[in-house]
PDB file of C-alpha atoms and ligand atoms in Angstrom:
ATOM      1  CA  UNK A   1       0.000   0.000   0.000  1.00 98.00           C
ATOM      2  CA  UNK A   2       1.046   3.593  -0.550  1.00 98.00           C
ATOM      3  CA  UNK A   3       0.399   6.582   1.710  1.00 98.00           C
ATOM      4  CA  UNK A   4      -0.185   9.330  -0.861  1.00 98.00           C
ATOM      5  CA  UNK A   5      -0.276  12.235   1.611  1.00 98.00           C
ATOM      6  CA  UNK A   6       1.635  12.464   4.915  1.00 98.00           C
ATOM      7  CA  UNK A   7       3.563  15.278   6.597  1.00 98.00           C
ATOM      8  CA  UNK A   8       6.151  12.982   8.198  1.00 98.00           C
ATOM      9  CA  UNK A   9       8.791  15.748   8.300  1.00 98.00           C
ATOM     10  CA  UNK A  10       6.607  17.594  10.873  1.00 98.00           C
ATOM     11  CA  UNK A  11       7.980  18.285  14.357  1.00 97.00           C
ATOM     12  CA  UNK A  12       5.408  15.847  15.798  1.00 98.00           C
ATOM     13  CA  UNK A  13       7.677  13.003  14.590  1.00 98.00           C
ATOM     14  CA  UNK A  14      11.033  14.376  15.760  1.00 97.00           C
ATOM     15  CA  UNK A  15      11.186  12.053  18.784  1.00 97.00           C
ATOM     16  CA  UNK A  16      10.544   8.741  17.045  1.00 98.00           C
ATOM     17  CA  UNK A  17      10.611   9.291  13.275  1.00 98.00           C
ATOM     18  CA  UNK A  18      12.748   6.228  12.478  1.00 98.00           C
ATOM     19  CA  UNK A  19      10.611   3.897  14.585  1.00 98.00           C
ATOM     20  CA  UNK A  20       7.480   5.356  13.024  1.00 98.00           C
ATOM     21  CA  UNK A  21       8.895   4.642   9.542  1.00 98.00           C
ATOM     22  CA  UNK A  22       9.751   1.089  10.604  1.00 98.00           C
ATOM     23  CA  UNK A  23       6.146   0.603  11.750  1.00 98.00           C
ATOM     24  CA  UNK A  24       4.964   1.832   8.335  1.00 98.00           C
ATOM     25  CA  UNK A  25       7.241  -0.679   6.565  1.00 98.00           C
ATOM     26  CA  UNK A  26       6.036  -3.485   8.843  1.00 98.00           C
ATOM     27  CA  UNK A  27       2.427  -2.491   8.056  1.00 98.00           C
ATOM     28  CA  UNK A  28       3.158  -3.044   4.342  1.00 97.00           C
ATOM     29  CA  UNK A  29       3.515   0.579   3.228  1.00 98.00           C
ATOM     30  CA  UNK A  30       5.747   0.609   0.132  1.00 97.00           C
ATOM     31  CA  UNK A  31       6.258   4.339  -0.221  1.00 98.00           C
ATOM     32  CA  UNK A  32       5.002   7.630   1.225  1.00 98.00           C
ATOM     33  CA  UNK A  33       4.407  10.946  -0.526  1.00 98.00           C
ATOM     34  CA  UNK A  34       5.260  14.125   1.388  1.00 98.00           C
ATOM     35  CA  UNK A  35       3.213  17.223   0.514  1.00 98.00           C
ATOM     36  CA  UNK A  36       5.012  20.507   1.102  1.00 98.00           C
ATOM     37  CA  UNK A  37       3.463  23.393   3.100  1.00 98.00           C
ATOM     38  CA  UNK A  38       5.546  26.578   2.742  1.00 98.00           C
ATOM     39  CA  UNK A  39       9.192  27.709   2.428  1.00 98.00           C
ATOM     40  CA  UNK A  40      10.012  26.676   6.006  1.00 98.00           C
ATOM     41  CA  UNK A  41       9.045  23.007   5.479  1.00 98.00           C
ATOM     42  CA  UNK A  42      11.171  22.411   2.360  1.00 98.00           C
ATOM     43  CA  UNK A  43      14.500  21.594   4.056  1.00 98.00           C
ATOM     44  CA  UNK A  44      13.010  19.125   6.545  1.00 98.00           C
ATOM     45  CA  UNK A  45      11.026  17.454   3.743  1.00 98.00           C
ATOM     46  CA  UNK A  46      14.048  17.070   1.445  1.00 98.00           C
ATOM     47  CA  UNK A  47      16.132  15.843   4.378  1.00 98.00           C
ATOM     48  CA  UNK A  48      13.600  13.128   5.212  1.00 98.00           C
ATOM     49  CA  UNK A  49      13.516  12.070   1.575  1.00 98.00           C
ATOM     50  CA  UNK A  50      17.289  11.746   1.556  1.00 98.00           C
ATOM     51  CA  UNK A  51      17.610  10.029   4.950  1.00 97.00           C
ATOM     52  CA  UNK A  52      14.864   7.553   4.109  1.00 97.00           C
ATOM     53  CA  UNK A  53      16.692   6.744   0.834  1.00 95.00           C
ATOM     54  CA  UNK A  54      13.686   7.592  -1.263  1.00 94.00           C
ATOM     55  CA  UNK A  55      11.137   5.707   0.855  1.00 97.00           C
ATOM     56  CA  UNK A  56       9.560   9.138   1.378  1.00 98.00           C
ATOM     57  CA  UNK A  57       9.059  11.218  -1.774  1.00 98.00           C
ATOM     58  CA  UNK A  58       8.791  15.034  -1.826  1.00 98.00           C
ATOM     59  CA  UNK A  59       6.172  17.152  -3.551  1.00 98.00           C
ATOM     60  CA  UNK A  60       6.610  20.884  -4.132  1.00 98.00           C
ATOM     61  CA  UNK A  61       3.936  23.525  -3.653  1.00 98.00           C
ATOM     62  CA  UNK A  62       2.367  26.169  -1.416  1.00 98.00           C
ATOM     63  CA  UNK A  63      -0.477  25.177   0.938  1.00 98.00           C
ATOM     64  CA  UNK A  64      -3.573  27.424   0.615  1.00 98.00           C
ATOM     65  CA  UNK A  65      -3.486  28.306   4.349  1.00 97.00           C
ATOM     66  CA  UNK A  66       0.044  29.666   3.817  1.00 97.00           C
ATOM     67  CA  UNK A  67      -0.936  31.993   0.954  1.00 97.00           C
ATOM     68  CA  UNK A  68      -0.270  35.514   2.286  1.00 97.00           C
ATOM     69  CA  UNK A  69       0.292  38.871   0.559  1.00 97.00           C
ATOM     70  CA  UNK A  70       3.882  37.889  -0.391  1.00 97.00           C
ATOM     71  CA  UNK A  71       2.774  34.702  -2.192  1.00 98.00           C
ATOM     72  CA  UNK A  72       4.162  35.656  -5.610  1.00 98.00           C
ATOM     73  CA  UNK A  73       7.670  35.849  -4.181  1.00 98.00           C
ATOM     74  CA  UNK A  74       7.214  32.486  -2.391  1.00 98.00           C
ATOM     75  CA  UNK A  75       5.900  30.829  -5.543  1.00 98.00           C
ATOM     76  CA  UNK A  76       8.880  32.141  -7.523  1.00 98.00           C
ATOM     77  CA  UNK A  77      11.238  30.429  -5.060  1.00 98.00           C
ATOM     78  CA  UNK A  78       9.273  27.177  -5.188  1.00 98.00           C
ATOM     79  CA  UNK A  79       9.291  27.195  -8.967  1.00 98.00           C
ATOM     80  CA  UNK A  80      13.093  27.354  -8.860  1.00 98.00           C
ATOM     81  CA  UNK A  81      13.056  24.053  -6.946  1.00 98.00           C
ATOM     82  CA  UNK A  82      10.902  22.491  -9.665  1.00 98.00           C
ATOM     83  CA  UNK A  83      13.432  23.598 -12.264  1.00 98.00           C
ATOM     84  CA  UNK A  84      16.350  22.342 -10.156  1.00 98.00           C
ATOM     85  CA  UNK A  85      15.416  18.722  -9.358  1.00 97.00           C
ATOM     86  CA  UNK A  86      12.744  16.136 -10.189  1.00 97.00           C
ATOM     87  CA  UNK A  87       9.486  15.776  -8.210  1.00 98.00           C
ATOM     88  CA  UNK A  88       6.568  13.378  -8.527  1.00 97.00           C
ATOM     89  CA  UNK A  89       3.840  15.933  -7.752  1.00 98.00           C
ATOM     90  CA  UNK A  90       2.880  19.548  -7.065  1.00 98.00           C
ATOM     91  CA  UNK A  91       1.360  19.870  -3.610  1.00 96.00           C
ATOM     92  CA  UNK A  92      -0.279  20.576  -1.520  1.00 98.00           C
ATOM     93  CA  UNK A  93      -2.201  23.319  -3.263  1.00 98.00           C
ATOM     94  CA  UNK A  94      -5.845  24.378  -3.345  1.00 98.00           C
ATOM     95  CA  UNK A  95      -8.434  26.418  -1.491  1.00 98.00           C
ATOM     96  CA  UNK A  96      -9.272  26.554   2.235  1.00 97.00           C
ATOM     97  CA  UNK A  97     -12.322  28.605   3.179  1.00 97.00           C
ATOM     98  CA  UNK A  98     -12.547  27.178   6.703  1.00 95.00           C
ATOM     99  CA  UNK A  99      -9.599  29.042   8.210  1.00 88.00           C
ATOM    100  CA  UNK A 100      -9.698  32.289   6.226  1.00 89.00           C
ATOM    101  CA  UNK A 101     -12.288  33.357   3.646  1.00 93.00           C
ATOM    102  CA  UNK A 102     -10.767  36.833   3.220  1.00 94.00           C
ATOM    103  CA  UNK A 103      -7.745  35.490   1.314  1.00 95.00           C
ATOM    104  CA  UNK A 104      -9.869  33.679  -1.290  1.00 97.00           C
ATOM    105  CA  UNK A 105      -8.737  35.870  -4.248  1.00 98.00           C
ATOM    106  CA  UNK A 106      -5.026  35.296  -3.587  1.00 98.00           C
ATOM    107  CA  UNK A 107      -5.597  31.605  -2.737  1.00 98.00           C
ATOM    108  CA  UNK A 108      -7.342  31.192  -6.099  1.00 98.00           C
ATOM    109  CA  UNK A 109      -4.533  33.007  -7.923  1.00 98.00           C
ATOM    110  CA  UNK A 110      -1.828  30.878  -6.239  1.00 98.00           C
ATOM    111  CA  UNK A 111      -3.831  27.714  -7.000  1.00 98.00           C
ATOM    112  CA  UNK A 112      -4.131  28.624 -10.686  1.00 98.00           C
ATOM    113  CA  UNK A 113      -0.457  29.448 -10.991  1.00 98.00           C
ATOM    114  CA  UNK A 114       0.463  26.066  -9.475  1.00 98.00           C
ATOM    115  CA  UNK A 115      -2.017  24.282 -11.748  1.00 98.00           C
ATOM    116  CA  UNK A 116      -0.105  25.903 -14.611  1.00 98.00           C
ATOM    117  CA  UNK A 117       3.142  24.413 -13.227  1.00 98.00           C
ATOM    118  CA  UNK A 118       1.444  21.019 -13.124  1.00 98.00           C
ATOM    119  CA  UNK A 119       0.752  21.301 -16.842  1.00 98.00           C
ATOM    120  CA  UNK A 120       4.161  22.786 -17.658  1.00 98.00           C
ATOM    121  CA  UNK A 121       6.093  20.061 -15.786  1.00 98.00           C
ATOM    122  CA  UNK A 122       3.456  17.363 -16.467  1.00 98.00           C
ATOM    123  CA  UNK A 123       3.169  16.506 -12.766  1.00 98.00           C
ATOM    124  CA  UNK A 124      -0.046  15.594 -10.934  1.00 98.00           C
ATOM    125  CA  UNK A 125      -1.338  17.874  -8.176  1.00 98.00           C
ATOM    126  CA  UNK A 126      -2.320  17.028  -4.593  1.00 98.00           C
ATOM    127  CA  UNK A 127      -5.265  19.315  -3.838  1.00 98.00           C
ATOM    128  CA  UNK A 128      -6.317  20.497  -0.390  1.00 98.00           C
ATOM    129  CA  UNK A 129      -9.896  21.714  -0.186  1.00 97.00           C
ATOM    130  CA  UNK A 130     -11.803  22.607   2.946  1.00 96.00           C
ATOM    131  CA  UNK A 131     -15.327  24.016   2.682  1.00 96.00           C
ATOM    132  CA  UNK A 132     -14.404  24.710  -0.929  1.00 97.00           C
ATOM    133  CA  UNK A 133     -15.155  21.634  -3.063  1.00 98.00           C
ATOM    134  CA  UNK A 134     -17.340  23.717  -5.419  1.00 98.00           C
ATOM    135  CA  UNK A 135     -14.734  26.489  -5.739  1.00 98.00           C
ATOM    136  CA  UNK A 136     -11.959  23.954  -6.472  1.00 98.00           C
ATOM    137  CA  UNK A 137     -14.082  22.174  -9.097  1.00 98.00           C
ATOM    138  CA  UNK A 138     -14.946  25.523 -10.746  1.00 98.00           C
ATOM    139  CA  UNK A 139     -11.250  26.446 -10.966  1.00 98.00           C
ATOM    140  CA  UNK A 140     -10.416  22.988 -12.390  1.00 98.00           C
ATOM    141  CA  UNK A 141     -13.268  23.341 -14.912  1.00 98.00           C
ATOM    142  CA  UNK A 142     -12.029  26.742 -16.071  1.00 98.00           C
ATOM    143  CA  UNK A 143      -8.523  25.277 -16.590  1.00 98.00           C
ATOM    144  CA  UNK A 144      -9.850  22.053 -18.112  1.00 97.00           C
ATOM    145  CA  UNK A 145      -7.699  22.160 -21.247  1.00 97.00           C
ATOM    146  CA  UNK A 146      -4.448  22.534 -19.329  1.00 98.00           C
ATOM    147  CA  UNK A 147      -4.657  20.006 -16.488  1.00 98.00           C
ATOM    148  CA  UNK A 148      -2.231  17.141 -15.814  1.00 98.00           C
ATOM    149  CA  UNK A 149      -4.440  15.281 -13.314  1.00 98.00           C
ATOM    150  CA  UNK A 150      -4.042  14.735  -9.624  1.00 98.00           C
ATOM    151  CA  UNK A 151      -5.912  13.873  -6.471  1.00 98.00           C
ATOM    152  CA  UNK A 152      -8.306  15.776  -4.260  1.00 98.00           C
ATOM    153  CA  UNK A 153      -6.825  14.787  -0.936  1.00 97.00           C
ATOM    154  CA  UNK A 154      -9.231  14.083   1.928  1.00 96.00           C
ATOM    155  CA  UNK A 155     -12.146  14.458  -0.482  1.00 97.00           C
ATOM    156  CA  UNK A 156     -15.257  15.694   1.337  1.00 96.00           C
ATOM    157  CA  UNK A 157     -17.690  16.496  -1.475  1.00 97.00           C
ATOM    158  CA  UNK A 158     -20.911  14.873  -2.666  1.00 98.00           C
ATOM    159  CA  UNK A 159     -21.361  11.884  -4.993  1.00 98.00           C
ATOM    160  CA  UNK A 160     -22.109  14.274  -7.887  1.00 98.00           C
ATOM    161  CA  UNK A 161     -18.957  16.268  -7.171  1.00 98.00           C
ATOM    162  CA  UNK A 162     -16.960  13.009  -7.018  1.00 98.00           C
ATOM    163  CA  UNK A 163     -18.232  12.093 -10.506  1.00 98.00           C
ATOM    164  CA  UNK A 164     -17.370  15.586 -11.768  1.00 98.00           C
ATOM    165  CA  UNK A 165     -13.826  15.209 -10.407  1.00 98.00           C
ATOM    166  CA  UNK A 166     -13.417  11.755 -11.958  1.00 98.00           C
ATOM    167  CA  UNK A 167     -14.570  13.137 -15.322  1.00 98.00           C
ATOM    168  CA  UNK A 168     -11.859  15.786 -15.063  1.00 98.00           C
ATOM    169  CA  UNK A 169      -9.367  12.896 -14.817  1.00 98.00           C
ATOM    170  CA  UNK A 170      -8.749  13.192 -11.078  1.00 98.00           C
ATOM    171  CA  UNK A 171      -8.527  10.722  -8.188  1.00 98.00           C
ATOM    172  CA  UNK A 172     -10.208  10.704  -4.763  1.00 98.00           C
ATOM    173  CA  UNK A 173      -7.968  10.646  -1.674  1.00 98.00           C
ATOM    174  CA  UNK A 174      -9.542   8.666   1.188  1.00 98.00           C
ATOM    175  CA  UNK A 175      -8.175   8.898   4.714  1.00 98.00           C
ATOM    176  CA  UNK A 176      -9.087   8.797   8.387  1.00 98.00           C
ATOM    177  CA  UNK A 177     -12.184  10.973   8.091  1.00 97.00           C
ATOM    178  CA  UNK A 178     -13.897   8.026   6.336  1.00 98.00           C
ATOM    179  CA  UNK A 179     -13.849   6.194   9.698  1.00 98.00           C
ATOM    180  CA  UNK A 180     -15.626   8.959  11.639  1.00 97.00           C
ATOM    181  CA  UNK A 181     -19.201   8.416  12.745  1.00 94.00           C
ATOM    182  CA  UNK A 182     -20.514  11.624  11.135  1.00 93.00           C
ATOM    183  CA  UNK A 183     -18.794  10.997   7.774  1.00 96.00           C
ATOM    184  CA  UNK A 184     -20.681  11.773   4.562  1.00 94.00           C
ATOM    185  CA  UNK A 185     -18.195   9.664   2.588  1.00 97.00           C
ATOM    186  CA  UNK A 186     -20.022   6.315   2.573  1.00 98.00           C
ATOM    187  CA  UNK A 187     -21.999   6.937  -0.663  1.00 98.00           C
ATOM    188  CA  UNK A 188     -18.905   8.526  -2.256  1.00 98.00           C
ATOM    189  CA  UNK A 189     -16.770   5.452  -1.450  1.00 98.00           C
ATOM    190  CA  UNK A 190     -19.573   3.134  -2.626  1.00 98.00           C
ATOM    191  CA  UNK A 191     -19.913   4.894  -5.975  1.00 98.00           C
ATOM    192  CA  UNK A 192     -16.363   5.968  -6.837  1.00 98.00           C
ATOM    193  CA  UNK A 193     -14.657   3.904  -9.552  1.00 98.00           C
ATOM    194  CA  UNK A 194     -12.182   1.635  -7.737  1.00 98.00           C
ATOM    195  CA  UNK A 195      -9.483   2.650 -10.214  1.00 98.00           C
ATOM    196  CA  UNK A 196      -9.721   6.265  -8.992  1.00 98.00           C
ATOM    197  CA  UNK A 197      -9.304   5.860  -5.220  1.00 98.00           C
ATOM    198  CA  UNK A 198      -5.975   6.352  -3.432  1.00 98.00           C
ATOM    199  CA  UNK A 199      -5.184   5.887   0.269  1.00 98.00           C
ATOM    200  CA  UNK A 200      -3.735   8.602   2.490  1.00 98.00           C
ATOM    201  CA  UNK A 201      -3.261   9.485   6.154  1.00 98.00           C
ATOM    202  CA  UNK A 202      -2.539  13.261   6.175  1.00 98.00           C
ATOM    203  CA  UNK A 203      -0.399  12.329   9.221  1.00 98.00           C
ATOM    204  CA  UNK A 204      -0.003  13.730  11.850  1.00 98.00           C
ATOM    205  CA  UNK A 205      -3.638  14.886  11.364  1.00 96.00           C
ATOM    206  CA  UNK A 206      -6.994  13.144  10.704  1.00 96.00           C
ATOM    207  CA  UNK A 207      -6.223  10.021  12.739  1.00 97.00           C
ATOM    208  CA  UNK A 208      -8.627   7.137  11.996  1.00 97.00           C
ATOM    209  CA  UNK A 209     -10.852   5.460  14.583  1.00 96.00           C
ATOM    210  CA  UNK A 210      -9.878   3.762  16.959  1.00 97.00           C
ATOM    211  CA  UNK A 211      -6.837   6.056  17.369  1.00 96.00           C
ATOM    212  CA  UNK A 212      -8.752   9.312  16.807  1.00 96.00           C
ATOM    213  CA  UNK A 213      -7.419  12.060  19.093  1.00 93.00           C
ATOM    214  CA  UNK A 214      -3.856  10.682  18.962  1.00 97.00           C
ATOM    215  CA  UNK A 215      -1.135  11.459  16.430  1.00 98.00           C
ATOM    216  CA  UNK A 216      -1.698   9.893  13.015  1.00 98.00           C
ATOM    217  CA  UNK A 217       1.007   7.915  11.170  1.00 98.00           C
ATOM    218  CA  UNK A 218       1.425   5.966   7.934  1.00 98.00           C
ATOM    219  CA  UNK A 219       1.199   2.570   9.698  1.00 98.00           C
ATOM    220  CA  UNK A 220      -2.567   3.237  10.022  1.00 98.00           C
ATOM    221  CA  UNK A 221      -3.110   3.032   6.244  1.00 98.00           C
ATOM    222  CA  UNK A 222      -4.443  -0.584   6.513  1.00 98.00           C
ATOM    223  CA  UNK A 223      -7.317   0.774   8.670  1.00 98.00           C
ATOM    224  CA  UNK A 224      -8.386   2.944   5.734  1.00 98.00           C
ATOM    225  CA  UNK A 225      -8.124   0.001   3.317  1.00 98.00           C
ATOM    226  CA  UNK A 226     -10.299  -2.084   5.673  1.00 98.00           C
ATOM    227  CA  UNK A 227     -12.863   0.713   5.910  1.00 98.00           C
ATOM    228  CA  UNK A 228     -13.140   0.958   2.111  1.00 98.00           C
ATOM    229  CA  UNK A 229     -13.353  -2.851   1.823  1.00 98.00           C
ATOM    230  CA  UNK A 230     -16.176  -2.870   4.401  1.00 98.00           C
ATOM    231  CA  UNK A 231     -18.140  -0.114   2.684  1.00 98.00           C
ATOM    232  CA  UNK A 232     -17.811  -1.711  -0.764  1.00 98.00           C
ATOM    233  CA  UNK A 233     -18.195  -5.320   0.369  1.00 98.00           C
ATOM    234  CA  UNK A 234     -14.942  -6.444  -1.257  1.00 98.00           C
ATOM    235  CA  UNK A 235     -11.723  -7.904   0.159  1.00 98.00           C
ATOM    236  CA  UNK A 236      -9.005  -5.802   1.792  1.00 98.00           C
ATOM    237  CA  UNK A 237      -6.561  -7.456  -0.640  1.00 98.00           C
ATOM    238  CA  UNK A 238      -8.462  -6.075  -3.602  1.00 98.00           C
ATOM    239  CA  UNK A 239      -8.568  -2.576  -2.094  1.00 98.00           C
ATOM    240  CA  UNK A 240      -4.824  -2.724  -1.337  1.00 98.00           C
ATOM    241  CA  UNK A 241      -3.931  -3.977  -4.792  1.00 98.00           C
ATOM    242  CA  UNK A 242      -6.114  -1.512  -6.720  1.00 98.00           C
ATOM    243  CA  UNK A 243      -5.272   1.591  -4.669  1.00 98.00           C
ATOM    244  CA  UNK A 244      -1.551   0.778  -4.910  1.00 98.00           C
ATOM    245  CA  UNK A 245      -1.806   0.441  -8.707  1.00 98.00           C
ATOM    246  CA  UNK A 246      -3.714   3.741  -8.774  1.00 98.00           C
ATOM    247  CA  UNK A 247      -1.058   5.594  -6.772  1.00 98.00           C
ATOM    248  CA  UNK A 248       1.743   4.148  -8.954  1.00 98.00           C
ATOM    249  CA  UNK A 249      -0.093   5.255 -12.105  1.00 98.00           C
ATOM    250  CA  UNK A 250      -1.010   8.716 -10.787  1.00 98.00           C
ATOM    251  CA  UNK A 251       2.407   9.637  -9.346  1.00 98.00           C
ATOM    252  CA  UNK A 252       4.623   7.660 -11.809  1.00 97.00           C
ATOM    253  CA  UNK A 253       6.192   5.618  -8.994  1.00 97.00           C
ATOM    254  CA  UNK A 254       7.401   2.527 -10.947  1.00 91.00           C
ATOM    255  CA  UNK A 255      11.105   3.378 -10.856  1.00 84.00           C
ATOM    256  CA  UNK A 256      10.957   4.941  -7.385  1.00 82.00           C
ATOM    257  CA  UNK A 257       9.554   1.652  -6.046  1.00 83.00           C
ATOM    258  CA  UNK A 258      12.237  -0.407  -7.766  1.00 76.00           C
ATOM    259  CA  UNK A 259      14.994   1.676  -6.185  1.00 65.00           C
ATOM    260  CA  UNK A 260      13.689   1.606  -2.609  1.00 56.00           C
TER     261      UNK A 260
HETATM  262 ZN1  LIG B 301      -1.861  17.813   4.082  1.00 50.59          ZN
END
């Protein structure tokens, strides 16, 4: 299985990062994708990628909650990284209207610029959306001719919105929130094409039940696979196999997996 979205470079893992990675390997996690946040997270992310010998793979991008007035300058520096070395994805990027609605115009501008990078470098995007599924879909629709695919991480939209996303060529990221009692994801998981679902933790956040309230980590990915298997009435093996194939296809991980 592959964890397609985890912030394992975060300070929350400083005490036991190596043991946490060992637990992930023991749990059958083949590789882990690291979404970037802002300029301050880049060094720690690259360092983890290097120290883990490619077991963890970096993305590059500016998180919507970190889009401030100086975002053009920040994006220029991030673009230099994309020109300097290879990445498997642009992320995490998108729109967050939960924390701050007032920055919507600059969030949308930063999102569109990074979607343009995705097309230019032919890299998929990892999209963060909170209380903004409609806004994200509208921006994707208006850039329809110049998209290179990606995943809406921690998807929280409706079944109709899921179908719209799939028609745009995108994948659905399913994580710990699918295990919560109040989740609206059951019909989405039932109806999504199995070849468009990928697993994720968003560690250290969004910890699945029964560990909810504690720190999340990549070793909990099998809980998500079991949840999807339960909802769809299929075997965990099938969910593992299909979602792994999906992540390999989406993020072009064939050679990365051979090396690690
Ligand atoms: Zn994230």
